[in-house]
């Protein structure tokens, strides 16, 4: 059943086998013990269904992965690796690796989309302070992020992007805007000077001087403030502690992925399966690498 579902979703949701070498669709099935090997009729290339996907190299049954995909996709406020360990009945290192591979698949999927139209943007620092370390924004575990949400014509949130940046400089925001915004968009922000860099990619920029006002006193930024509040609640309520500076991008991507598909919960697990099947293999050393933007 799992193999059938994976075969159906592997080629970005297209049905059937696609040879990774020649893109042929005709194949033979060769049994090697309990494994199924797929051989292309055209070029004779042999492959397994999990080759070239996030599942490559796993020793776990696909049923464990599919259960993990369902649990991670349906957790409204996120799911910790410890909770995933209890649900799957595996060791913590295994649950941690599964969790991070799926979050990486979420991140890769959402990087394909840019925000357009009317966009609210704000700066934030996330991550807790470490005992004996610096306090406030100078903390070693604090990460600067740019939060952006696109709005519908009736002023409701559509899609969100949460991106770690190296700092709030013109250079960093210019690079962020190039990756995350569509030229011609209209960007609304506070008076932080670096957000003026969005004009370099053809966006118009409108800023409002906040001057120490509280979020409830700035209705023009209601949605971006609400999303940042929900994000902080989700992170503090679900995860006890993690290296935010090293893994911030994945945790933020997981929150964004679920938010951007909040009206399609019934098929969210299938969409995450498509993302996992179209994500290249993620070995442990790659998963443990720090995000270079932080």
C-alpha positions as a printed NumPy array, in Angstrom:
array([[  0.   ,   0.   ,   0.   ],
       [  2.822,   2.42 ,   0.909],
       [  4.758,   1.529,  -2.259],
       [  1.665,   2.136,  -4.377],
       [  1.123,   5.537,  -2.796],
       [  4.791,   6.477,  -3.16 ],
       [  4.791,   5.369,  -6.813],
       [  1.769,   7.583,  -7.392],
       [  3.289,  10.668,  -5.768],
       [  6.986,  10.364,  -6.563],
       [  7.023,  12.383,  -9.77 ],
       [  5.529,  15.53 ,  -8.245],
       [  2.072,  14.031,  -7.993],
       [  2.096,  12.356, -11.415],
       [  0.904,   8.787, -11.592],
       [  3.281,   6.01 , -12.588],
       [  6.966,   5.209, -12.774],
       [  9.464,   7.676, -14.259],
       [ 13.015,   6.486, -14.9  ],
       [ 15.544,   8.883, -13.312],
       [ 17.964,   8.288, -16.219],
       [ 15.823,   8.487, -19.382],
       [ 12.418,   9.515, -17.965],
       [ 10.821,   6.396, -19.426],
       [  7.521,   5.224, -17.987],
       [  7.596,   1.496, -18.862],
       [  9.228,  -0.819, -16.332],
       [  9.685,  -4.335, -14.997],
       [  9.427,  -5.235, -11.321],
       [ 12.243,  -7.426,  -9.998],
       [ 11.981,  -8.886,  -6.512],
       [ 15.15 ,  -8.992,  -4.419],
       [ 14.02 , -10.818,  -1.306],
       [ 11.343,  -8.604,   0.212],
       [ 12.424,  -5.548,  -1.807],
       [ 11.018,  -4.448,  -5.146],
       [ 13.484,  -3.204,  -7.764],
       [ 12.127,  -1.256, -10.736],
       [ 13.94 ,  -1.728, -14.052],
       [ 13.318,   0.637, -16.94 ],
       [ 12.288,  -1.165, -20.132],
       [ 14.088,   1.389, -22.311],
       [ 17.525,   1.831, -20.733],
       [ 17.554,  -1.108, -18.257],
       [ 18.388,   1.225, -15.379],
       [ 17.459,  -0.297, -12.02 ],
       [ 16.216,   1.781,  -9.124],
       [ 14.075,   1.557,  -6.028],
       [ 11.153,   3.825,  -5.296],
       [ 12.939,   5.502,  -2.401],
       [ 16.094,   6.278,  -4.43 ],
       [ 16.541,   9.995,  -4.995],
       [ 14.022,  10.905,  -2.295],
       [ 14.217,  11.954,   1.33 ],
       [ 13.633,   8.27 ,   2.216],
       [ 16.83 ,   7.078,   0.512],
       [ 19.02 ,   4.92 ,   2.748],
       [ 16.392,   4.405,   5.429],
       [ 16.183,   1.081,   7.25 ],
       [ 12.736,   1.842,   8.619],
       [  9.543,   0.492,   7.055],
       [  7.714,   3.024,   4.91 ],
       [  4.747,   2.648,   7.251],
       [  6.776,   4.426,   9.952],
       [  7.604,   7.257,   7.568],
       [  4.016,   7.583,   6.413],
       [  2.793,   7.755,  10.009],
       [  5.412,  10.43 ,  10.726],
       [  4.254,  12.421,   7.69 ],
       [  0.666,  12.287,   8.903],
       [  1.541,  13.285,  12.48 ],
       [  3.834,  16.152,  11.473],
       [  1.408,  17.533,   8.89 ],
       [ -1.638,  17.438,  11.158],
       [ -0.019,  18.981,  14.263],
       [ -1.519,  22.476,  14.282],
       [  1.128,  24.036,  16.533],
       [  3.996,  21.745,  15.557],
       [  5.293,  18.441,  16.861],
       [  8.518,  17.961,  18.796],
       [ 10.963,  15.165,  18.05 ],
       [ 10.334,  13.791,  21.542],
       [  6.582,  13.553,  20.891],
       [  7.302,  11.954,  17.51 ],
       [  9.559,   9.392,  19.226],
       [  6.704,   8.36 ,  21.523],
       [  4.191,   8.119,  18.685],
       [  6.441,   6.12 ,  16.341],
       [  8.102,   3.879,  18.918],
       [ 11.623,   4.637,  17.68 ],
       [ 14.72 ,   6.045,  19.372],
       [ 15.076,   9.795,  19.877],
       [ 17.964,  10.192,  17.359],
       [ 15.847,   8.407,  14.735],
       [ 12.79 ,  10.555,  15.47 ],
       [ 14.949,  13.701,  15.377],
       [ 16.36 ,  12.772,  11.965],
       [ 12.923,  11.935,  10.531],
       [ 11.537,  15.215,  11.877],
       [ 14.324,  17.327,  10.404],
       [ 14.191,  15.568,   7.038],
       [ 10.466,  16.279,   6.788],
       [ 10.961,  19.899,   7.868],
       [ 13.643,  20.235,   5.182],
       [ 11.157,  18.901,   2.625],
       [  8.696,  21.573,   3.794],
       [ 11.369,  24.256,   3.453],
       [ 12.328,  23.146,  -0.062],
       [  8.689,  23.158,  -1.138],
       [  7.905,  26.659,   0.128],
       [ 11.091,  28.11 ,  -1.391],
       [  9.453,  27.582,  -4.779],
       [  6.937,  30.355,  -4.083],
       [  7.387,  34.119,  -3.728],
       [  5.024,  36.636,  -2.17 ],
       [  3.26 ,  39.161,  -4.377],
       [  0.593,  41.841,  -4.203],
       [  0.227,  43.733,  -0.919],
       [  2.76 ,  42.525,   1.642],
       [  3.278,  43.381,   5.315],
       [  6.871,  43.01 ,   6.525],
       [  8.422,  43.153,   9.986],
       [ 11.687,  42.365,  11.733],
       [ 11.991,  40.086,  14.756],
       [ 14.507,  38.273,  16.926],
       [ 13.717,  34.705,  17.967],
       [ 15.501,  32.239,  20.221],
       [ 16.108,  32.048,  23.963],
       [ 19.015,  33.293,  26.027],
       [ 21.654,  30.835,  27.205],
       [ 22.769,  30.589,  30.818],
       [ 25.949,  32.59 ,  31.301],
       [ 25.677,  34.136,  27.836],
       [ 24.766,  37.569,  26.585],
       [ 21.316,  38.966,  27.282],
       [ 18.791,  40.504,  24.904],
       [ 19.414,  40.788,  21.177],
       [ 23.102,  40.052,  21.701],
       [ 22.376,  36.508,  22.89 ],
       [ 24.282,  33.795,  21.018],
       [ 21.008,  31.938,  20.379],
       [ 19.046,  34.948,  19.096],
       [ 18.4  ,  34.903,  15.357],
       [ 17.224,  37.905,  13.312],
       [ 14.356,  36.974,  11.004],
       [ 12.233,  38.768,   8.443],
       [  8.519,  37.987,   8.621],
       [  6.344,  38.767,   5.602],
       [  2.702,  38.041,   4.816],
       [  0.842,  38.672,   1.57 ],
       [ -2.752,  39.88 ,   1.811],
       [ -5.884,  39.226,  -0.21 ],
       [ -7.963,  42.031,  -1.702],
       [-10.22 ,  41.996,   1.376],
       [ -7.183,  42.36 ,   3.679],
       [ -6.865,  38.782,   4.932],
       [ -3.585,  36.822,   5.128],
       [ -2.765,  34.633,   2.15 ],
       [  0.798,  33.305,   2.393],
       [  3.639,  33.849,   4.84 ],
       [  7.44 ,  33.679,   4.588],
       [  9.643,  33.542,   7.708],
       [ 13.309,  33.844,   6.823],
       [ 16.461,  34.001,   8.98 ],
       [ 18.85 ,  36.722,   7.824],
       [ 22.408,  37.648,   8.735],
       [ 21.233,  41.022,  10.026],
       [ 19.008,  43.981,   9.259],
       [ 21.244,  45.627,   6.692],
       [ 20.538,  46.901,   3.196],
       [ 22.614,  44.079,   1.714],
       [ 20.836,  41.336,   3.697],
       [ 17.339,  42.681,   3.011],
       [ 18.128,  43.172,  -0.675],
       [ 19.138,  39.496,  -0.952],
       [ 16.033,  38.457,   1.01 ],
       [ 13.725,  40.498,  -1.224],
       [ 15.244,  38.96 ,  -4.358],
       [ 14.476,  35.448,  -3.062],
       [ 11.088,  36.04 ,  -1.429],
       [  9.244,  38.881,  -3.194],
       [  7.858,  39.295,  -6.688],
       [  8.833,  42.501,  -8.527],
       [  5.982,  44.994,  -8.589],
       [  4.684,  44.095,  -5.131],
       [  3.692,  46.751,  -2.608],
       [  5.535,  46.398,   0.693],
       [  4.369,  47.92 ,   3.987],
       [  6.797,  48.09 ,   6.91 ],
       [  7.794,  50.153,   9.912],
       [ 10.442,  52.843,   9.55 ],
       [ 13.423,  50.464,   9.783],
       [ 15.712,  51.862,   7.092],
       [ 16.907,  48.534,   5.671],
       [ 13.44 ,  47.654,   4.325],
       [ 13.891,  50.386,   1.737],
       [ 16.075,  47.852,  -0.1  ],
       [ 12.932,  46.193,  -1.514],
       [ 12.802,  48.972,  -4.114],
       [ 15.965,  47.524,  -5.689],
       [ 13.945,  44.615,  -7.127],
       [ 11.086,  46.802,  -8.364],
       [  8.779,  46.771,  -5.337],
       [  7.134,  49.923,  -4.01 ],
       [  7.742,  50.642,  -0.327],
       [  5.473,  52.379,   2.185],
       [  6.587,  52.775,   5.786],
       [  4.847,  53.843,   8.982],
       [  6.645,  55.358,  11.963],
       [  5.705,  53.199,  14.96 ],
       [  7.475,  55.358,  17.584],
       [  7.159,  52.88 ,  20.451],
       [  3.481,  52.053,  19.965],
       [  2.272,  48.62 ,  21.09 ],
       [  1.112,  46.054,  18.488],
       [ -2.558,  46.608,  19.376],
       [ -2.066,  50.306,  18.594],
       [ -0.858,  49.58 ,  15.041],
       [ -3.851,  48.135,  13.138],
       [ -2.005,  48.629,   9.845],
       [  0.281,  45.749,  10.892],
       [ -2.38 ,  43.597,  12.515],
       [ -1.752,  40.408,  10.533],
       [  2.028,  40.35 ,  10.69 ],
       [  1.883,  40.978,  14.455],
       [ -0.687,  38.197,  14.855],
       [  1.455,  35.733,  12.891],
       [  4.57 ,  36.57 ,  14.906],
       [  2.573,  36.106,  18.116],
       [  1.284,  32.721,  16.943],
       [  4.808,  31.705,  15.925],
       [  6.283,  32.526,  19.333],
       [  3.432,  30.693,  21.093],
       [  3.936,  27.646,  18.868],
       [  7.696,  27.497,  19.428],
       [  7.542,  28.   ,  23.196],
       [  4.616,  25.619,  23.671],
       [  5.882,  22.753,  21.515],
       [  9.661,  22.764,  21.803],
       [ 11.423,  22.908,  25.159],
       [ 14.853,  23.732,  23.746],
       [ 16.768,  23.502,  20.483],
       [ 19.669,  25.218,  18.769],
       [ 17.721,  28.033,  17.168],
       [ 20.731,  29.667,  15.549],
       [ 21.608,  26.402,  13.789],
       [ 18.177,  25.061,  12.836],
       [ 15.94 ,  28.153,  12.763],
       [ 15.224,  27.945,   9.02 ],
       [ 13.608,  24.493,   9.277],
       [ 11.412,  25.271,  12.275],
       [ 10.242,  28.5  ,  10.655],
       [  9.608,  26.682,   7.363],
       [  7.49 ,  24.044,   9.12 ],
       [  5.314,  26.761,  10.68 ],
       [  4.982,  28.562,   7.337],
       [  4.215,  25.332,   5.453],
       [  1.274,  24.491,   7.702],
       [  0.014,  28.087,   7.742],
       [  0.087,  28.401,   3.955],
       [ -1.987,  25.219,   3.608],
       [ -4.301,  25.766,   6.577],
       [ -7.448,  25.517,   4.437],
       [ -6.453,  22.13 ,   2.977],
       [ -5.88 ,  19.991,   6.073],
       [ -7.577,  16.909,   4.614],
       [ -4.926,  16.493,   1.916],
       [ -2.   ,  18.064,   3.778],
       [ -0.395,  14.696,   4.517],
       [ -0.518,  13.786,   0.815],
       [  1.036,  17.112,  -0.119],
       [  3.838,  16.542,   2.383],
       [  4.386,  13.09 ,   0.868],
       [  4.787,  14.726,  -2.554],
       [  7.279,  17.179,  -1.028],
       [  9.236,  14.349,   0.608],
       [  9.247,  12.271,  -2.584],
       [ 10.553,  15.211,  -4.628],
       [ 13.229,  16.223,  -2.106],
       [ 16.734,  14.949,  -2.778],
       [ 18.388,  12.634,  -0.219],
       [ 19.297,  14.379,   3.046],
       [ 22.133,  12.508,   4.798],
       [ 22.805,  13.113,   8.484],
       [ 25.857,  15.332,   7.917],
       [ 23.78 ,  17.574,   5.639],
       [ 20.924,  17.783,   8.139],
       [ 23.317,  18.785,  10.937],
       [ 24.881,  21.633,   8.963],
       [ 24.024,  25.111,  10.197],
       [ 21.982,  27.466,   8.041],
       [ 24.468,  29.855,   6.447],
       [ 22.033,  32.783,   6.616],
       [ 22.056,  32.859,  10.428]])
